[in-house]
Short mmCIF file of C-alpha atoms in Angstrom, two decimals:
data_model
loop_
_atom_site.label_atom_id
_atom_site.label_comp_id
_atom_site.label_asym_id
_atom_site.label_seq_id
_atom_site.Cartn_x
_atom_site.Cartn_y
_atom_site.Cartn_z
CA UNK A 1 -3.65 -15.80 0.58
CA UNK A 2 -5.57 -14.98 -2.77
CA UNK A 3 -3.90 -12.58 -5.02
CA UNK A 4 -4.29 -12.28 -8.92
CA UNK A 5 -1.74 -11.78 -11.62
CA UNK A 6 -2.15 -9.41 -14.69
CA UNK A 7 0.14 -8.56 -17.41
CA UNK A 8 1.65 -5.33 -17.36
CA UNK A 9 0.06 -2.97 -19.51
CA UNK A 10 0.29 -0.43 -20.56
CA UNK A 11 -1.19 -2.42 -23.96
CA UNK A 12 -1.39 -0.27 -27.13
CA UNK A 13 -3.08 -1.82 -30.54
CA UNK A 14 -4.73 -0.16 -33.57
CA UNK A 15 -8.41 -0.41 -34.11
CA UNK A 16 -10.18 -3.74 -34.99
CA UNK A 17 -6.90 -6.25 -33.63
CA UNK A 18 -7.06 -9.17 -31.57
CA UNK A 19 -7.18 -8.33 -27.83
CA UNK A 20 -5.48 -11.12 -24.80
CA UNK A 21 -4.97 -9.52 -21.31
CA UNK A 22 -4.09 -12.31 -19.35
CA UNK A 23 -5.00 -12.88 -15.80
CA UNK A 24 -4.05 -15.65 -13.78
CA UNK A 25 -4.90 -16.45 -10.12
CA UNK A 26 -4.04 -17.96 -6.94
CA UNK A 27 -6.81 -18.95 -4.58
CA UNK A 28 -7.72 -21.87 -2.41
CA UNK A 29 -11.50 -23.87 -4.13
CA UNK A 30 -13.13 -22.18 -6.53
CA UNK A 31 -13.15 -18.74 -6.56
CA UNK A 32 -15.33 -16.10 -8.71
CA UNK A 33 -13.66 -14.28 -11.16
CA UNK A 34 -15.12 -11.03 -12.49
CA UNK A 35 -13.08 -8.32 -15.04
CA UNK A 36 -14.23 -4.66 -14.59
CA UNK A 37 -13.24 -1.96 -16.56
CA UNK A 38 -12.41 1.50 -15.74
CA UNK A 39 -12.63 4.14 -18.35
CA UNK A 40 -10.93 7.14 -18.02
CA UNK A 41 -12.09 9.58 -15.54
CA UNK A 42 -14.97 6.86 -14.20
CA UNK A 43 -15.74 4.29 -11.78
CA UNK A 44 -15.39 0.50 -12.09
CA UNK A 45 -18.22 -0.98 -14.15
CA UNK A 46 -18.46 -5.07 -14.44
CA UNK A 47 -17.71 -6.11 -17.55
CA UNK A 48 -18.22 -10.08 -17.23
CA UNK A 49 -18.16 -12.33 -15.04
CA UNK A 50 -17.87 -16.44 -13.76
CA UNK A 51 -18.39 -18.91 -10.81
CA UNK A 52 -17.56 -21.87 -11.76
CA UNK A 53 -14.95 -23.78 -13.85
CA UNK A 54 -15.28 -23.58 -17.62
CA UNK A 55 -18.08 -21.04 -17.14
CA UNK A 56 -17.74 -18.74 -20.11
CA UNK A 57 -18.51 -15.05 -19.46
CA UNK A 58 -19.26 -12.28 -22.19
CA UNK A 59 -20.49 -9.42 -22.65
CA UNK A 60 -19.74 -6.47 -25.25
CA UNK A 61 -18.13 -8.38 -27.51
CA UNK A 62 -14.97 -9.53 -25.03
CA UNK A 63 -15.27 -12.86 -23.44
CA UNK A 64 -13.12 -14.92 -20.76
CA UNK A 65 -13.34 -18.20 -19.70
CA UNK A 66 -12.71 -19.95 -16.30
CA UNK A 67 -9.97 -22.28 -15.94
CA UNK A 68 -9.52 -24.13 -13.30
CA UNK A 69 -6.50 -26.42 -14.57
CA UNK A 70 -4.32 -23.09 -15.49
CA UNK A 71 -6.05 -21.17 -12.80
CA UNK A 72 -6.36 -18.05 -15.29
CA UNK A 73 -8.90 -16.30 -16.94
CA UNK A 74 -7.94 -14.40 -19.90
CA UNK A 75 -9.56 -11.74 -21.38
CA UNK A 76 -10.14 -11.51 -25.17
CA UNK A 77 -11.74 -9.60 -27.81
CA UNK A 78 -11.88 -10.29 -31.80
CA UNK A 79 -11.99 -6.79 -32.52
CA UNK A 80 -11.16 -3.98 -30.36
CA UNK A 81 -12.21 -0.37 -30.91
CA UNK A 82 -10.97 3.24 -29.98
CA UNK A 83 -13.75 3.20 -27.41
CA UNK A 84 -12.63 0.23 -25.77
CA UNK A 85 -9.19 2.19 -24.57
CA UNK A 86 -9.92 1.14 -20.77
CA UNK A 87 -7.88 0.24 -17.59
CA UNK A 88 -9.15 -3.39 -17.11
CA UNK A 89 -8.70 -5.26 -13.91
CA UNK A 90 -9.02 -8.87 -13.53
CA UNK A 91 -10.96 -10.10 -9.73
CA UNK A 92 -11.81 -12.37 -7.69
CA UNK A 93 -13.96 -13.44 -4.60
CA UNK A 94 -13.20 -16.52 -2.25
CA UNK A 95 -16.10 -18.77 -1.52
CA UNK A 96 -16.59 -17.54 1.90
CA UNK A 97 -19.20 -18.79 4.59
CA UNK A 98 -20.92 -16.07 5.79
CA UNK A 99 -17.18 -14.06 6.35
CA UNK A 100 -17.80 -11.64 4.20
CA UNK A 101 -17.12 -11.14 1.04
CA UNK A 102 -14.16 -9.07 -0.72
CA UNK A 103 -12.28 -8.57 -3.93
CA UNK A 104 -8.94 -9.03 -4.51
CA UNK A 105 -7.80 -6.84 -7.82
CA UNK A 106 -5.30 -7.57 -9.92
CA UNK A 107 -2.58 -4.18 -10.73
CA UNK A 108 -4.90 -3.75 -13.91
CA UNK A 109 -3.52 -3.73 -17.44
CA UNK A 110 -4.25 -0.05 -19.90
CA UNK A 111 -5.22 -0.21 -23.16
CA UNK A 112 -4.69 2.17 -25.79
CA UNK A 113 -6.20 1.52 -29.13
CA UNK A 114 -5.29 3.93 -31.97
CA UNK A 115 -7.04 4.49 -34.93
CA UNK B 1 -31.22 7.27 -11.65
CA UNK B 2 -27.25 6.17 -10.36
CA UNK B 3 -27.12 2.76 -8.46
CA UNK B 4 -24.18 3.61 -6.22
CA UNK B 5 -23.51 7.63 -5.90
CA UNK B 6 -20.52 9.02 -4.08
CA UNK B 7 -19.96 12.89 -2.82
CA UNK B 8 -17.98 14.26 -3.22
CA UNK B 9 -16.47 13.78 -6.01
CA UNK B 10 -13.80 15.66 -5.48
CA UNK B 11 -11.82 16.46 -2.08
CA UNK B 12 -9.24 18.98 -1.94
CA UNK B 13 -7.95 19.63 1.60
CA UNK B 14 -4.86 20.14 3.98
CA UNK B 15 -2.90 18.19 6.39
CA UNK B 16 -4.56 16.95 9.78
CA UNK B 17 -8.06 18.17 8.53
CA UNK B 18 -10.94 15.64 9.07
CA UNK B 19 -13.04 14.90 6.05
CA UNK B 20 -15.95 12.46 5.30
CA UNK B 21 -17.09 11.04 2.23
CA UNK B 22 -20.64 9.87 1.66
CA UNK B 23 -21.90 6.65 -0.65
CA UNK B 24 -25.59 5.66 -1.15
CA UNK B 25 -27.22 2.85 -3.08
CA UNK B 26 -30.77 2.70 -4.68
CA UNK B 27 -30.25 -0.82 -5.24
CA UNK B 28 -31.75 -2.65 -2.47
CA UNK B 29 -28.60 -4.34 -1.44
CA UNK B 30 -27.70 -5.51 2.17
CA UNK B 31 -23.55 -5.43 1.48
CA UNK B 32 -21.79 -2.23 1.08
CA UNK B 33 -18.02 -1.82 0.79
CA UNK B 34 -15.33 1.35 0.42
CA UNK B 35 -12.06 0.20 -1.62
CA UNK B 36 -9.38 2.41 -2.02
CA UNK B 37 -7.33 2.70 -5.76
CA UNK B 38 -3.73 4.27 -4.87
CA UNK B 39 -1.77 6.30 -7.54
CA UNK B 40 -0.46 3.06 -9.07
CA UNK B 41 -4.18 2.33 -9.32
CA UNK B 42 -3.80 -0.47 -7.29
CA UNK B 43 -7.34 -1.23 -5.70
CA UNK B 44 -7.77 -2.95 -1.86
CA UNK B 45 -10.66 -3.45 0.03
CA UNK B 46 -10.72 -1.15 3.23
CA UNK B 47 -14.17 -1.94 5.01
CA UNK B 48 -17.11 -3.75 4.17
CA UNK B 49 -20.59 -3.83 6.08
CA UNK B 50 -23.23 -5.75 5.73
CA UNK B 51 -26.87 -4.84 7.04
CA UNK B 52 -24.70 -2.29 8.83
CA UNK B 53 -22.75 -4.92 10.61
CA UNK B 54 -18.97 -4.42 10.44
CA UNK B 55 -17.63 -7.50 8.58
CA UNK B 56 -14.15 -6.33 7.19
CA UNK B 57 -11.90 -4.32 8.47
CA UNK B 58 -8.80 -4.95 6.65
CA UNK B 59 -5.70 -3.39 8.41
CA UNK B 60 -6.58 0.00 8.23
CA UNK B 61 -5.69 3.08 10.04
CA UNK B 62 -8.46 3.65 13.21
CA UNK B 63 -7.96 7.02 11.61
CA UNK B 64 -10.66 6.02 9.03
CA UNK B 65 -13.88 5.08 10.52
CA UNK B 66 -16.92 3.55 8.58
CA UNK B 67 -20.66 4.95 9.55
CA UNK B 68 -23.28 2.91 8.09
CA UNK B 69 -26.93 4.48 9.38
CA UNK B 70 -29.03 2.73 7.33
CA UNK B 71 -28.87 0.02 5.16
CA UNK B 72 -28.30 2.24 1.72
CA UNK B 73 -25.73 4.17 3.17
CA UNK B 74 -22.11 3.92 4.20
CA UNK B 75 -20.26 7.01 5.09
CA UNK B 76 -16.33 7.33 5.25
CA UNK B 77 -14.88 9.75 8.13
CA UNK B 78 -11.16 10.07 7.97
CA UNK B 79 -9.43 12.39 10.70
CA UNK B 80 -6.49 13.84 10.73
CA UNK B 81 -5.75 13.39 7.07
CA UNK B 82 -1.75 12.51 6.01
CA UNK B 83 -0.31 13.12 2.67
CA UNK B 84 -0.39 9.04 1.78
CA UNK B 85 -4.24 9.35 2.18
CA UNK B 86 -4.47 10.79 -1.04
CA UNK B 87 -6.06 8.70 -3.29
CA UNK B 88 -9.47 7.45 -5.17
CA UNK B 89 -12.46 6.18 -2.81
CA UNK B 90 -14.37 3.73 -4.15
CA UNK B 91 -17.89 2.65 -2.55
CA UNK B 92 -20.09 -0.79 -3.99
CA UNK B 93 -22.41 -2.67 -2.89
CA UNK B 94 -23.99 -5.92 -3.40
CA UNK B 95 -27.40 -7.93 -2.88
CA UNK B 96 -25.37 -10.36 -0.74
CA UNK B 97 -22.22 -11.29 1.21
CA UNK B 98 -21.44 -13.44 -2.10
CA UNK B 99 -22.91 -11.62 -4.39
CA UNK B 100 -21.67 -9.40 -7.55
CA UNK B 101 -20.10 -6.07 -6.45
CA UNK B 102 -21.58 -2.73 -8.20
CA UNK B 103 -19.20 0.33 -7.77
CA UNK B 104 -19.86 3.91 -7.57
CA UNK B 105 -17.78 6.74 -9.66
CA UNK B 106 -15.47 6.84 -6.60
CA UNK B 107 -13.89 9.97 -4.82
CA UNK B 108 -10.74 11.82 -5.59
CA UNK B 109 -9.28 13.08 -2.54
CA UNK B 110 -6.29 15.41 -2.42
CA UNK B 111 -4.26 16.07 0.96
CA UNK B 112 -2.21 18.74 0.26
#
């Protein structure tokens, strides 16, 4: 079955380090693979997002790329900030036909930055 | 204007009670899902429905039963509520079966 693989968190850094949360997965073809964030008290938002190998996602300054040949998709960030103290999960979605369509979470990884 | 909007958002209640929780989306979308996020805040995929056609049904209880009267709304009934229930609700949607999923704030319910 699919199932994805997040380091354990939770992840504490001080303001304006180098974020990695790794995610790696396990899927049969070529799977989607989305991060969301959850900050506290609130829903899941989308944070980025990509289809296809070596697709790049970004957005807010943290970016992950798609690969196939490790089967991961790491999340990073140059410089985090106090606001970025999240839960982030790492996703995916099989490439279905017409079975629906469902996302298999990772255990998601906490982040604590301190000023 | 909220995209995906959940009540309650909280739900405190007892033992064996029956409960529903309500999700609607102004987005246009044909796929709607509930997920539920445990303690751990481990998050799995309970039901999914797509132009209110059952699609997934992933191994839960038939204590939990999905509504879906139109197709911007998908309704959560749970009877006879056990103390494992407990846990965040979480409804999204999306434009398509394979499309991006779009979550709502989700709904804390507490079985005492």
């Amino acid at each position: 079955g699919n199932s994805v693989t997040q380091m354990e968190g939770p992840v504490t850094l001080s303001e304006e380090a180098f974020l990695t949360i790794n995610c790696t997965y396990t899927a049969t073809g070529y799977p989607s693979l989305f991060w969301y964030v959850q900050y506290p008290g609130e829903g899941l938002q989308l944070l980025l997002k990509a289809t296809k190998a070596d697709d790049k996602g970004s957005n807010k300054g943290f970016e992950a790329t798609y690969r196939k040949e490790t089967t991961s998709f790491h999340l990073e960030k140059g410089s985090v900030q106090v606001s970025d103290s999240a839960v982030y999960f790492c996703a995916l979605t099989p490439i279905l036909t017409g079975g629906g369509n469902k996302l298999t979470f990772g255990t998601g990884t906490q982040l604590k930055v301190e000023l | 204007d909220t995209a995906v909007s959940q009540t309650p958002k909280y739900l405190v209640t007892q033992m064996g009670n029956d409960k529903s929780i309500k999700c609607e989306q102004n987005l246009g979308h044909d796929t709607m899902y509930w997920y539920k996020q445990d303690s751990k805040k481990f998050l799995k995929i309970m039901f999914s429905y797509n132009n209110k056609e059952l699609i997934i049904n992933e191994t839960v209880p038939n204590r939990f039963s999905p509504k879906s009267p139109d197709k911007a709304h998908l309704n959560l009934h749970i009877n006879s509520l056990e103390l494992g229930d407990s846990a965040v609700y979480f409804c999204a949607s999306s434009q398509g079966l394979e499309d991006t999923q779009y979550f709502g704030p989700g709904t804390r319910l507490t079985v005492l």
